[in-house]
mmCIF file of C-alpha atoms (C1' of nucleotides) in Angstrom:
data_model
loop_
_atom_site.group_PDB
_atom_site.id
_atom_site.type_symbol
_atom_site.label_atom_id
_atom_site.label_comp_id
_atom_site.label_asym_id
_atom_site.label_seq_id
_atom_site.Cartn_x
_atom_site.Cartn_y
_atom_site.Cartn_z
ATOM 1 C CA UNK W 20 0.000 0.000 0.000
ATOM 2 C CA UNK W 21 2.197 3.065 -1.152
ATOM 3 C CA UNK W 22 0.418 5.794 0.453
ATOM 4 C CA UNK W 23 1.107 9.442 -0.532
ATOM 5 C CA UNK W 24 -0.262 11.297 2.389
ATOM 6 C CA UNK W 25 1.630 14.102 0.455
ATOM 7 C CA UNK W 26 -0.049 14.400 -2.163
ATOM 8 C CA UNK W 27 -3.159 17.045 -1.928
ATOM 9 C CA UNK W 28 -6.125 16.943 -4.495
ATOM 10 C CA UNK W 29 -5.939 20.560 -3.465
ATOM 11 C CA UNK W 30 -2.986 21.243 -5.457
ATOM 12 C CA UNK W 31 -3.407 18.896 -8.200
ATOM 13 C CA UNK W 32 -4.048 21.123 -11.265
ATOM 14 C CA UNK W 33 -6.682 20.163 -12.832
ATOM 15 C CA UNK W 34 -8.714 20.419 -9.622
ATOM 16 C CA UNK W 35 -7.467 23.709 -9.171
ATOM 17 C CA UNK W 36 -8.182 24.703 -12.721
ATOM 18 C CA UNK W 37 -11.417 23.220 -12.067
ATOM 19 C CA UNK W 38 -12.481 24.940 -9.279
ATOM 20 C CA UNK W 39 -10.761 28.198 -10.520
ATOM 21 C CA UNK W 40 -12.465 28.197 -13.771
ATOM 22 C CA UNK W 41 -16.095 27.488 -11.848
ATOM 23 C CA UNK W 42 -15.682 30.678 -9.583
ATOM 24 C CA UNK W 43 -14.838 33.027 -11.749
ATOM 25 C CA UNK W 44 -17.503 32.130 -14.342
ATOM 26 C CA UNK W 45 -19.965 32.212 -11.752
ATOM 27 C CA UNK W 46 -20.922 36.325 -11.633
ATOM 28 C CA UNK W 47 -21.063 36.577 -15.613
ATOM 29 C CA UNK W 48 -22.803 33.475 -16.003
ATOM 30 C CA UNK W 49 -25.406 34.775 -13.663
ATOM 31 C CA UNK W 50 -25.609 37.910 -16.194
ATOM 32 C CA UNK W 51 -25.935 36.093 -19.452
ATOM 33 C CA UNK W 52 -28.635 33.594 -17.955
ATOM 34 C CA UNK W 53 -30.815 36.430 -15.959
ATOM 35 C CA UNK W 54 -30.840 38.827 -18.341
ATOM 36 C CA UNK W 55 -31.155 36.723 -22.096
ATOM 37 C CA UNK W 56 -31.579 33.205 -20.598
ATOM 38 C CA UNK W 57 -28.776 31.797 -22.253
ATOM 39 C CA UNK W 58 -26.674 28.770 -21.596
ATOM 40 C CA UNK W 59 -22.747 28.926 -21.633
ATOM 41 C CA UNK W 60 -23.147 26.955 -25.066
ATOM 42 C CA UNK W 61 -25.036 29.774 -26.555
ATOM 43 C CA UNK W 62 -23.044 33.169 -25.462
ATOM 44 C CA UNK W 63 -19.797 30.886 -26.681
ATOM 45 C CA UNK W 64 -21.226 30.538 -30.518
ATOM 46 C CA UNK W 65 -22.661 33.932 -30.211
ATOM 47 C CA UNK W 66 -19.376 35.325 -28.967
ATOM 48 C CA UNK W 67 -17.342 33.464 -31.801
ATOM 49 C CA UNK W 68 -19.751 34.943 -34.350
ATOM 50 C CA UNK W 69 -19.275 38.163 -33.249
ATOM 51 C CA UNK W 70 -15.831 38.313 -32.629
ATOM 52 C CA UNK W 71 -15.181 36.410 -35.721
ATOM 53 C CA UNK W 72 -18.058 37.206 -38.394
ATOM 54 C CA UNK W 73 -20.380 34.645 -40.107
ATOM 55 C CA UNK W 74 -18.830 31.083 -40.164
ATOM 56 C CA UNK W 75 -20.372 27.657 -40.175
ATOM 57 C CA UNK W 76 -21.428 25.354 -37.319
ATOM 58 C CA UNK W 77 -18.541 23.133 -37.995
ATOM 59 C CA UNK W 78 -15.828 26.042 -37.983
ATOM 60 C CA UNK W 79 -17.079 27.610 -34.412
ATOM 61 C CA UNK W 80 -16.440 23.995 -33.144
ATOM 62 C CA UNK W 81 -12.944 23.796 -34.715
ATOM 63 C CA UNK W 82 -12.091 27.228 -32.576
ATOM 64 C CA UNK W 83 -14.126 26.758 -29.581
ATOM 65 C CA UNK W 84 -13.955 22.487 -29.632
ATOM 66 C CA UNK W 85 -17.263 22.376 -28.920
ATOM 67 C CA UNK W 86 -18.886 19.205 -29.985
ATOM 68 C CA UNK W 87 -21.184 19.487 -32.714
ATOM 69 C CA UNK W 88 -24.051 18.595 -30.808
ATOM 70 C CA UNK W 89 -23.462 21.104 -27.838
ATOM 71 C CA UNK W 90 -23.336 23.516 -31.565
ATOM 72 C CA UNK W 91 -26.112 22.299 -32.994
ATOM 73 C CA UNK W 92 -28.544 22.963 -30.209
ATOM 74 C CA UNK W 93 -26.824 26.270 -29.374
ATOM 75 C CA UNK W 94 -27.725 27.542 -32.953
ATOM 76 C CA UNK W 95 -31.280 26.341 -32.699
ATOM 77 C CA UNK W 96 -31.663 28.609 -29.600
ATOM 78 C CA UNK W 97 -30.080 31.086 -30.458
ATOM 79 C CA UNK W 98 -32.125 31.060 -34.224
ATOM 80 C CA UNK W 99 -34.852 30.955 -31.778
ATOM 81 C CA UNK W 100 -34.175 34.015 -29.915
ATOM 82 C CA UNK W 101 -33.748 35.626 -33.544
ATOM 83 C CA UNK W 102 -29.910 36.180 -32.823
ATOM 84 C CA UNK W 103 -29.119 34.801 -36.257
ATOM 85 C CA UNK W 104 -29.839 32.995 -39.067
ATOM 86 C CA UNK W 105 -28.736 30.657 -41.304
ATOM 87 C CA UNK W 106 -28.566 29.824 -45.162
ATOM 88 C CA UNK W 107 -26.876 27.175 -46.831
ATOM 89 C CA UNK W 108 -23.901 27.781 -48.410
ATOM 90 C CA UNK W 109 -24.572 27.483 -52.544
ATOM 91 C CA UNK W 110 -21.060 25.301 -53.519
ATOM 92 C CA UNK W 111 -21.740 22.974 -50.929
ATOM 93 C CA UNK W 112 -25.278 22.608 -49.844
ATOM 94 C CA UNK W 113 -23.926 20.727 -46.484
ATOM 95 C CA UNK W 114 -23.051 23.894 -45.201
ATOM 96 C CA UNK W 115 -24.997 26.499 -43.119
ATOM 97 C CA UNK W 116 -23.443 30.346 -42.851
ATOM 98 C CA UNK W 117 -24.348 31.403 -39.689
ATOM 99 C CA UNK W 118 -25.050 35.396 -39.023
ATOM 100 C CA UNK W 119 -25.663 37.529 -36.591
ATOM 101 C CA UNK W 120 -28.862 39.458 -36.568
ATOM 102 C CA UNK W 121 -29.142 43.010 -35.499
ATOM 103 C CA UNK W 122 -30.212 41.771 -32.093
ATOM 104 C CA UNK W 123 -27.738 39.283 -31.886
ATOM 105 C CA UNK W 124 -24.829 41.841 -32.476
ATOM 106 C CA UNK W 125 -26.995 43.887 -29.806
ATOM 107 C CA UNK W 126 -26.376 41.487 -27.323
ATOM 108 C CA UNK W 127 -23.004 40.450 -28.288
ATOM 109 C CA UNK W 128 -22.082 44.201 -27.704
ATOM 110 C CA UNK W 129 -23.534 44.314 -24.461
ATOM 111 C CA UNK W 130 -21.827 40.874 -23.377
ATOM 112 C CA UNK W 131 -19.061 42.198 -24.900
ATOM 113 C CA UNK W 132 -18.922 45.248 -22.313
ATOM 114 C CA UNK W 133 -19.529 43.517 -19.352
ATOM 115 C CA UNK W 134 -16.735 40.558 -19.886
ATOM 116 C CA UNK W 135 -14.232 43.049 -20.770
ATOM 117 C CA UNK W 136 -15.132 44.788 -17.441
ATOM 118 C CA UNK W 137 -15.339 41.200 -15.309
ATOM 119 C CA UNK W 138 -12.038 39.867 -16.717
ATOM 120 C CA UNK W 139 -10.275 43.434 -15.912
ATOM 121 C CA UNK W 140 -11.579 42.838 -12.309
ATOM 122 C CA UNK W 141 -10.756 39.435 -11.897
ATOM 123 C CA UNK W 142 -7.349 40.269 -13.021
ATOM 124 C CA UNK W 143 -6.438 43.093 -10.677
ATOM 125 C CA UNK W 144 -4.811 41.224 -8.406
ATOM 126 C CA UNK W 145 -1.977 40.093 -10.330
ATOM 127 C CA UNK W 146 0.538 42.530 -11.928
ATOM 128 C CA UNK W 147 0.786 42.902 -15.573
ATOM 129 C CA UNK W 148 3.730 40.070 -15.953
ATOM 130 C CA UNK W 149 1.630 37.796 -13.431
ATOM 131 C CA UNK W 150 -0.977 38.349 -16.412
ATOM 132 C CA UNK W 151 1.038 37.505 -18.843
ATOM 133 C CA UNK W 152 2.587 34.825 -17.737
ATOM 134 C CA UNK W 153 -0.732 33.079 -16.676
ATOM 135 C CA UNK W 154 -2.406 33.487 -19.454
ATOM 136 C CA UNK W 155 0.701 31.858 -21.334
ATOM 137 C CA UNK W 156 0.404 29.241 -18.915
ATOM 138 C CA UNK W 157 -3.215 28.525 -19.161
ATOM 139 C CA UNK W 158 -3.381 28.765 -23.135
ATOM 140 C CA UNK W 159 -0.394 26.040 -22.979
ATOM 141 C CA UNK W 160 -2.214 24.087 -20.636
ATOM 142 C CA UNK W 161 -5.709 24.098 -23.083
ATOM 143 C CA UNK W 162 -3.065 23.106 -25.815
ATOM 144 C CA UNK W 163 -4.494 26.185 -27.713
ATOM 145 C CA UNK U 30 -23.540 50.222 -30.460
ATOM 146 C CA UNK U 31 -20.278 49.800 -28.157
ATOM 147 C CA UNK U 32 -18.277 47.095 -30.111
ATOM 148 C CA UNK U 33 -15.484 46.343 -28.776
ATOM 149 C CA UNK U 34 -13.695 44.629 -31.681
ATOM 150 C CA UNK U 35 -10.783 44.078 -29.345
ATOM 151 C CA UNK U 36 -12.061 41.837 -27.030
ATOM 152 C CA UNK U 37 -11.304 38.649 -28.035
ATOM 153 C CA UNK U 38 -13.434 35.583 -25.764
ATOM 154 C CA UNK U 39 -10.272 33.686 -26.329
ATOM 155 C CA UNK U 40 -8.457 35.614 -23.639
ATOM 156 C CA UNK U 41 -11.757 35.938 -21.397
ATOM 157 C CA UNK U 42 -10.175 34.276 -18.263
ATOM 158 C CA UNK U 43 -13.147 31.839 -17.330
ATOM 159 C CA UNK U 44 -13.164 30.990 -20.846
ATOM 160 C CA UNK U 45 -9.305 30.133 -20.907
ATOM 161 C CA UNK U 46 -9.356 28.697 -16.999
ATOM 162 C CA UNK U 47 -12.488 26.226 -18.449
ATOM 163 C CA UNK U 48 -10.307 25.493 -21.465
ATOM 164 C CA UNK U 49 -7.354 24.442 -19.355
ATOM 165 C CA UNK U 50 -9.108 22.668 -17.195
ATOM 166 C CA UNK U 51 -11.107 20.354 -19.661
ATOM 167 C CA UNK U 52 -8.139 19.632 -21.658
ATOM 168 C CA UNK U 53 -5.838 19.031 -18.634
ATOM 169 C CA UNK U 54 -8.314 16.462 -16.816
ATOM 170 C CA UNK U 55 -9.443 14.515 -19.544
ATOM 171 C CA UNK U 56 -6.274 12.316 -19.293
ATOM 172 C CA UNK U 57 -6.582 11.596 -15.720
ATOM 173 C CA UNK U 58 -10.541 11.396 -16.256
ATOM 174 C CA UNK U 59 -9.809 8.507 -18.739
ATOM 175 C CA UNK U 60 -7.280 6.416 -16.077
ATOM 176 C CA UNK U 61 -10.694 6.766 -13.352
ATOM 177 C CA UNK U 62 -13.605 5.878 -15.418
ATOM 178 C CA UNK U 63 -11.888 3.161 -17.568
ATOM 179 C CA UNK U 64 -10.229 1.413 -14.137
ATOM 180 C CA UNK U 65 -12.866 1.954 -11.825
ATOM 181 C CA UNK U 66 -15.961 3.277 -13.738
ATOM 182 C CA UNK U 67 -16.154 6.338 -11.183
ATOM 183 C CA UNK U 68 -17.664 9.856 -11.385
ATOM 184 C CA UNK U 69 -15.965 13.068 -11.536
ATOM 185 C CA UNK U 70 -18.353 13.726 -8.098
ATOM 186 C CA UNK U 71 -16.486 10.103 -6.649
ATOM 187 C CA UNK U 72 -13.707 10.595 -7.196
ATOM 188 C CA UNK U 73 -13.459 13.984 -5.425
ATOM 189 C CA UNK U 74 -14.997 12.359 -2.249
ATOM 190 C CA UNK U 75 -12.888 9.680 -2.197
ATOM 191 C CA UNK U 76 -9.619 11.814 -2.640
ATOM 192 C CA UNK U 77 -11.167 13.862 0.793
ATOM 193 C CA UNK U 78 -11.740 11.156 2.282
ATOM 194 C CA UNK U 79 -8.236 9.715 1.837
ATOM 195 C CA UNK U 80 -6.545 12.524 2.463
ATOM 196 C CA UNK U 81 -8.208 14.168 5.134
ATOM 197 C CA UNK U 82 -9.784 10.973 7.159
ATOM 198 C CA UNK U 83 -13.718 10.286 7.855
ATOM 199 C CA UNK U 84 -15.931 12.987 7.612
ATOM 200 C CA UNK U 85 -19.453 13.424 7.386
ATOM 201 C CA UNK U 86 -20.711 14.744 3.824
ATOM 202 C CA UNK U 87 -21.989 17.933 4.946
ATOM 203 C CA UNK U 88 -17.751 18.784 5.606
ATOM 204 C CA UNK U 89 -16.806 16.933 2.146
ATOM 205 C CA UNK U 90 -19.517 19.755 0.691
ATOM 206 C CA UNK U 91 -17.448 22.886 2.682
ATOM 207 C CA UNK U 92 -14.168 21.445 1.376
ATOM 208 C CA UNK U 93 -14.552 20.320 -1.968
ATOM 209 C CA UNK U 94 -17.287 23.450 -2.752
ATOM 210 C CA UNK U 95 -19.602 20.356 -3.742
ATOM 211 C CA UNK U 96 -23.893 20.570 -3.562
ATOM 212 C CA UNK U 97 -24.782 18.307 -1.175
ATOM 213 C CA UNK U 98 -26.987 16.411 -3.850
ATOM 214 C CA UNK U 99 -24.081 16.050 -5.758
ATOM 215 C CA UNK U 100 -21.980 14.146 -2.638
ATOM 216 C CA UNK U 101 -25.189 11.982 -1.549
ATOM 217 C CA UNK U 102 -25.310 10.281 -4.821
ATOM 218 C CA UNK U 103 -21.723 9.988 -5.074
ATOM 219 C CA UNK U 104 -21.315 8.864 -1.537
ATOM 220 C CA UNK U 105 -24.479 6.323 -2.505
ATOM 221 C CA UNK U 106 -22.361 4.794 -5.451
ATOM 222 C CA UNK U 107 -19.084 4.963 -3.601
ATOM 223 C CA UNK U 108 -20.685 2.492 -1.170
ATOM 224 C CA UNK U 109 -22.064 0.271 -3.640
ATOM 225 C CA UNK U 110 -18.659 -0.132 -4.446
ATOM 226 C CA UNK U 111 -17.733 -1.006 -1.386
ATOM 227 C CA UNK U 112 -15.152 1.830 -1.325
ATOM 228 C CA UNK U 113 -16.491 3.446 2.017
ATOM 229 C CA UNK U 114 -19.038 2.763 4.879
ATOM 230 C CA UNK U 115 -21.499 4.929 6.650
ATOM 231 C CA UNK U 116 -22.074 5.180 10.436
ATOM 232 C CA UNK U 117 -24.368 7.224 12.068
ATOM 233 C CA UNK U 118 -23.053 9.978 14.695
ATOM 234 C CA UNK U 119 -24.263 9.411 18.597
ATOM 235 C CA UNK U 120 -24.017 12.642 19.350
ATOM 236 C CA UNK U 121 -26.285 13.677 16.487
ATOM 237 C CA UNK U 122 -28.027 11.410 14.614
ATOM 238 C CA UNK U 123 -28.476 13.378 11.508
ATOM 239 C CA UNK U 124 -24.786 13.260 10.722
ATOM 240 C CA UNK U 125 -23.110 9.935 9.222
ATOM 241 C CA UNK U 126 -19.510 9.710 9.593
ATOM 242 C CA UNK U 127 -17.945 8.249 5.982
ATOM 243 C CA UNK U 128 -15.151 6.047 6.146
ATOM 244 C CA UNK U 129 -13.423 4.615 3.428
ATOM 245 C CA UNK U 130 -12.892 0.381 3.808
ATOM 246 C CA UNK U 131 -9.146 -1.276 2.789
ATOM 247 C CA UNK U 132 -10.580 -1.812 -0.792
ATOM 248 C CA UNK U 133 -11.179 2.086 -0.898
ATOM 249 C CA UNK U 134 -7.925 2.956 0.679
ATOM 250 C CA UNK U 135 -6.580 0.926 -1.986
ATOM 251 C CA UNK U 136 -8.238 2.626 -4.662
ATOM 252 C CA UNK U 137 -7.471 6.397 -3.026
ATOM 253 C CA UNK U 138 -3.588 5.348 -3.897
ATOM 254 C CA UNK U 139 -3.247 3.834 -6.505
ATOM 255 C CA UNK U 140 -5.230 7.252 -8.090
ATOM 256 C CA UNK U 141 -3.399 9.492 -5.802
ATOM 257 C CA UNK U 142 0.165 7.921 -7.397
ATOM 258 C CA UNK U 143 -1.545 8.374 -11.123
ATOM 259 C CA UNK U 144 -2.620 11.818 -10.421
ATOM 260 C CA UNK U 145 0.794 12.702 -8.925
ATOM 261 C CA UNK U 146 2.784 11.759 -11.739
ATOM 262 C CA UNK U 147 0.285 13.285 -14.148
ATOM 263 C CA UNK U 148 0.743 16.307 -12.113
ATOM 264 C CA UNK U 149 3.862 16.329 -12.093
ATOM 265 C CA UNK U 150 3.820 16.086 -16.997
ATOM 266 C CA UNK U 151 1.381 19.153 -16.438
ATOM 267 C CA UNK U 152 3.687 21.133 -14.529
ATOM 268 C CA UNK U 153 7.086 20.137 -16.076
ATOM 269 C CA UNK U 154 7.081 22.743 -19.214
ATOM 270 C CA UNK U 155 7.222 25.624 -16.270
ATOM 271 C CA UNK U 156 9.680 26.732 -14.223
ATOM 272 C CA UNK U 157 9.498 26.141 -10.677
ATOM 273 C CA UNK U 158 8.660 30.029 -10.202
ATOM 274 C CA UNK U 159 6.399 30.005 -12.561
ATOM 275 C CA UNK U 160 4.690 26.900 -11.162
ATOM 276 C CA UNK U 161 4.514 28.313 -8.072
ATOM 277 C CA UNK U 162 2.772 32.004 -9.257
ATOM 278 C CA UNK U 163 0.183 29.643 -11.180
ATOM 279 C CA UNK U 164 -0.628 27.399 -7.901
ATOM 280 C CA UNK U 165 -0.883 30.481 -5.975
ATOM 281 C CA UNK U 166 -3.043 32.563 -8.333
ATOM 282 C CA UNK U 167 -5.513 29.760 -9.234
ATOM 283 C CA UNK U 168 -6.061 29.563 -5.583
ATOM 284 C CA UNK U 169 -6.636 33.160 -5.765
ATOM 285 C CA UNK U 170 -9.017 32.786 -8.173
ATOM 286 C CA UNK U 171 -11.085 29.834 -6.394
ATOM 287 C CA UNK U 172 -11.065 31.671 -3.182
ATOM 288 C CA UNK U 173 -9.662 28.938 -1.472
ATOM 289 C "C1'" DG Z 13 -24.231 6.464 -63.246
ATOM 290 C "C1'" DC Z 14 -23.538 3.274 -59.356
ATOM 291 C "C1'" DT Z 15 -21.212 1.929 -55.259
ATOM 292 C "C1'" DT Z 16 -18.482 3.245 -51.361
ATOM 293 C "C1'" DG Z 17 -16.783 6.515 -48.274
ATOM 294 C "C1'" DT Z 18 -16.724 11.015 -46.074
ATOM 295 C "C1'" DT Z 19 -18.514 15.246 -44.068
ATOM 296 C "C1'" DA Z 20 -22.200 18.736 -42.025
ATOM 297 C "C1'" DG Z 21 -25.570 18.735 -39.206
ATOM 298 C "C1'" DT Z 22 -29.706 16.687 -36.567
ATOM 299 C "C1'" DT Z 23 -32.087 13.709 -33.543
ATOM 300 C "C1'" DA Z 24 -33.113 10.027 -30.156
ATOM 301 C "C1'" DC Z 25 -31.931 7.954 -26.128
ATOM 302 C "C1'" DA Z 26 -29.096 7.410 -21.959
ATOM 303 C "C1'" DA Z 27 -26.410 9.517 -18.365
ATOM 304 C "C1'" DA Z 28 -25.476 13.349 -15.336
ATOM 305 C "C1'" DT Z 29 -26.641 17.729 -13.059
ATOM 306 C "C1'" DT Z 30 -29.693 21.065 -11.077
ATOM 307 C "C1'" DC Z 31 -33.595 22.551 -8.462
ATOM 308 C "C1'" DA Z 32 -37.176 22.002 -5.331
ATOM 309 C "C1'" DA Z 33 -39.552 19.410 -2.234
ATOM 310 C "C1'" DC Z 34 -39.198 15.979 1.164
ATOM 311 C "C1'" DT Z 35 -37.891 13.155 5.791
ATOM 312 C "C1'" DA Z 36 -35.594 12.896 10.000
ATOM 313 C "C1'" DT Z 37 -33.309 14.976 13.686
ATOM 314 C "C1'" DT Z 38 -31.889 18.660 16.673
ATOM 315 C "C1'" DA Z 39 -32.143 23.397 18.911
ATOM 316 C "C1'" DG Z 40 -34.455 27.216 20.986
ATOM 317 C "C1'" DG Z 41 -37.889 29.615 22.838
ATOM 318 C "C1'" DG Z 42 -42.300 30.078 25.228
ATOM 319 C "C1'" DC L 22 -43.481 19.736 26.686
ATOM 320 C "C1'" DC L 23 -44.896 21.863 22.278
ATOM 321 C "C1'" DC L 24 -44.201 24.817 18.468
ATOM 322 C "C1'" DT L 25 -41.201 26.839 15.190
ATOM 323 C "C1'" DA L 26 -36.920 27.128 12.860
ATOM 324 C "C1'" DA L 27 -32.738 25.167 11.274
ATOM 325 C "C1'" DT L 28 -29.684 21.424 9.542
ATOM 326 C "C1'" DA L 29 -28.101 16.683 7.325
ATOM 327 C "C1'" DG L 30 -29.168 14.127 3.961
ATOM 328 C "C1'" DT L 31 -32.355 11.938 0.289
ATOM 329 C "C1'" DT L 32 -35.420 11.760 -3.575
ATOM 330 C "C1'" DG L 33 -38.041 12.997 -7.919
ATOM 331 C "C1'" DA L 34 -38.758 15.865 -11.798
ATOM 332 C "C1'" DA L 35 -36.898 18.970 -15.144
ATOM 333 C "C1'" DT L 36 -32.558 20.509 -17.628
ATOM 334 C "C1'" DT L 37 -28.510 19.724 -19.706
ATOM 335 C "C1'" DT L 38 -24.976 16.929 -21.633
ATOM 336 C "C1'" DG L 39 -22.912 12.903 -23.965
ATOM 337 C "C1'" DT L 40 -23.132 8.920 -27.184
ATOM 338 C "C1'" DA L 41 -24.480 6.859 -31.106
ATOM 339 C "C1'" DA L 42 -27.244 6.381 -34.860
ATOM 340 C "C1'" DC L 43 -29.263 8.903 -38.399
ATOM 341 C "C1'" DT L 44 -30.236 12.020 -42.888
ATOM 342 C "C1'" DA L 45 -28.569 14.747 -46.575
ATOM 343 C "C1'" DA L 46 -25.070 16.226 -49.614
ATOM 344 C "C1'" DC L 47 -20.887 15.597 -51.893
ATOM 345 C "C1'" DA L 48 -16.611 13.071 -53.850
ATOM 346 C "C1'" DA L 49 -13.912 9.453 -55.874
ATOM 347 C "C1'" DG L 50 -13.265 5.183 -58.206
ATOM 348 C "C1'" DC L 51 -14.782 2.056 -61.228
#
DNA sequence: GCTTGTTAGTTACAAATTCAACTATTAGGG
DNA sequence: CCCTAATAGTTGAATTTGTAACTAACAAGC
C-alpha cells in the first residue's frame, strides 16, 4: 500500500483549474442567464460569431472544440431568440453560414462590455507580468 | 452600439481557466472511469476522504465546494462499491460519519500515485517560479 | 451512373446535473 | 413539553450533456 499522504487533491491542477475556472464564471454566467436566458453553449457561438463574423457550425467547433451537438442545439436557440440565421452555403449545400442578426450583435455588444469589465476585475490582483505569464500558462495548458 | 472589436473571448479568463481545465483532466478522467468506472463527483470524495480521514458529507460539501446532492449520490455509489461505509453519529443522529474500507484505501492510492505523476507532466514545461505564481493565483481565483 | 466513403448537421436515447420538495433529527424559545 | 426554525441528507422531476445512430449532400473510383 504506497500511500502518498503528500499528495493534496488541493494542489493537483486540474482540480485547481477546475475549481478556478467554476468561480470566476460564476458572476457573468449569472448575467448572461438572468438577463437573455442563455446557456454557456449559446453566449460561446454567439461570442465566436461576433468576434469572428459569419462562419459555419462546424468552424465555431474547430475554434471553440465544442462538440457538434453542444453547436447544434446552441444555434437552434439562439435562431430561436432571432440572434441569427442561417442559409446554406450554394457550392456545398452541407453547409450552413451562420449570421448575426441586429439583435444578436446587440447582445453580443452588451456581453461584450460587461466581460471586458469582469475579466479586468478578476485580473487586478496580479501585476501585468503575473498576467502575462498566466495566461501563457493557461493557453499552454488548453493546448491552444 | 459599443463594439469592442478588441475583445477577443479567447483571452476571457473563465473561458481560458475552463479550457485548461477540460483539456488538462481529460487524461486523468480517462485512467478513473476506464479502471474503476467512477464519477468526476467520486472521485473527489474519495480523494477527501483519503486525504483528510472520515468525515461526514456535509464537511466533504465545505471542502470540496460540492452541492450536497451532488456528494449523496456519489457517496451512494461509492458504497455500492464497497469503497467506504457509513455510520451514524451518537451525538447527532443526523450526521453519518464516511469512512473509506481497505478496498477504498486501496483505490485512493493507486489514483493518488496516477494523479501525482500526471501532475507532475502538467507542470514540467514551467519553471518552478512560474509553477509556483500559477498554484498560488488559481487559488486566488477559487477563493480557497 | 452506381457503389463506397466522407462530411455537415440533426435527432433520439441514456447519463449526469440542477432545483425544489421531502424526511428525519436537533435546537431554541415560550 | 410543544411549536417553530434550522440542519443533514435523500429523492423525484426537469434541464442539460454525452453517445451513437441517423439524414442529406458531396466526392472518388470504377
Amino acid at each position: 500500500m504506497t500511500d502518498q499522504p503528500d499528495f493534496d487533491i488541493r494542489s493537483f491542477l486540474p482540480y485547481l483549474l477546475n475549481q478556478a475556472a467554476e468561480e470566476s464564471s460564476l458572476a457573468f454566467q449569472h448575467h448572461y442567464k438572468q438577463r437573455y436566458g442563455m446557456l454557456r453553449t449559446e453566449w460561446r457561438v454567439l461570442f465566436h460569431l461576433g468576434r469572428y463574423g459569419a462562419m459555419t457550425a462546424n468552424a465555431i467547433g474547430t475554434r471553440a472544440k465544442m462538440h457538434k451537438t453542444k453547436i447544434s442545439r446552441a444555434v437552434a436557440a439562439l435562431e430561436q431568440k432571432r440572434y441569427l440565421t442561417r442559409q446554406k452555403v450554394e457550392s456545398d449545400r452541407r453547409h450552413e453560414k451562420l449570421t448575426l442578426t441586429a439583435a444578436g450583435r446587440k447582445v453580443y455588444a452588451d456581453l461584450c462590455a460587461v466581460a471586458g469589465t469582469y475579466d479586468a476585475q478578476l485580473l487586478a490582483p496580479f501585476s501585468a507580468e503575473e498576467q502575462a505569464l498566466l495566461k501563457r500558462a493557461l493557453e499552454r495548458l488548453a493546448k491552444l
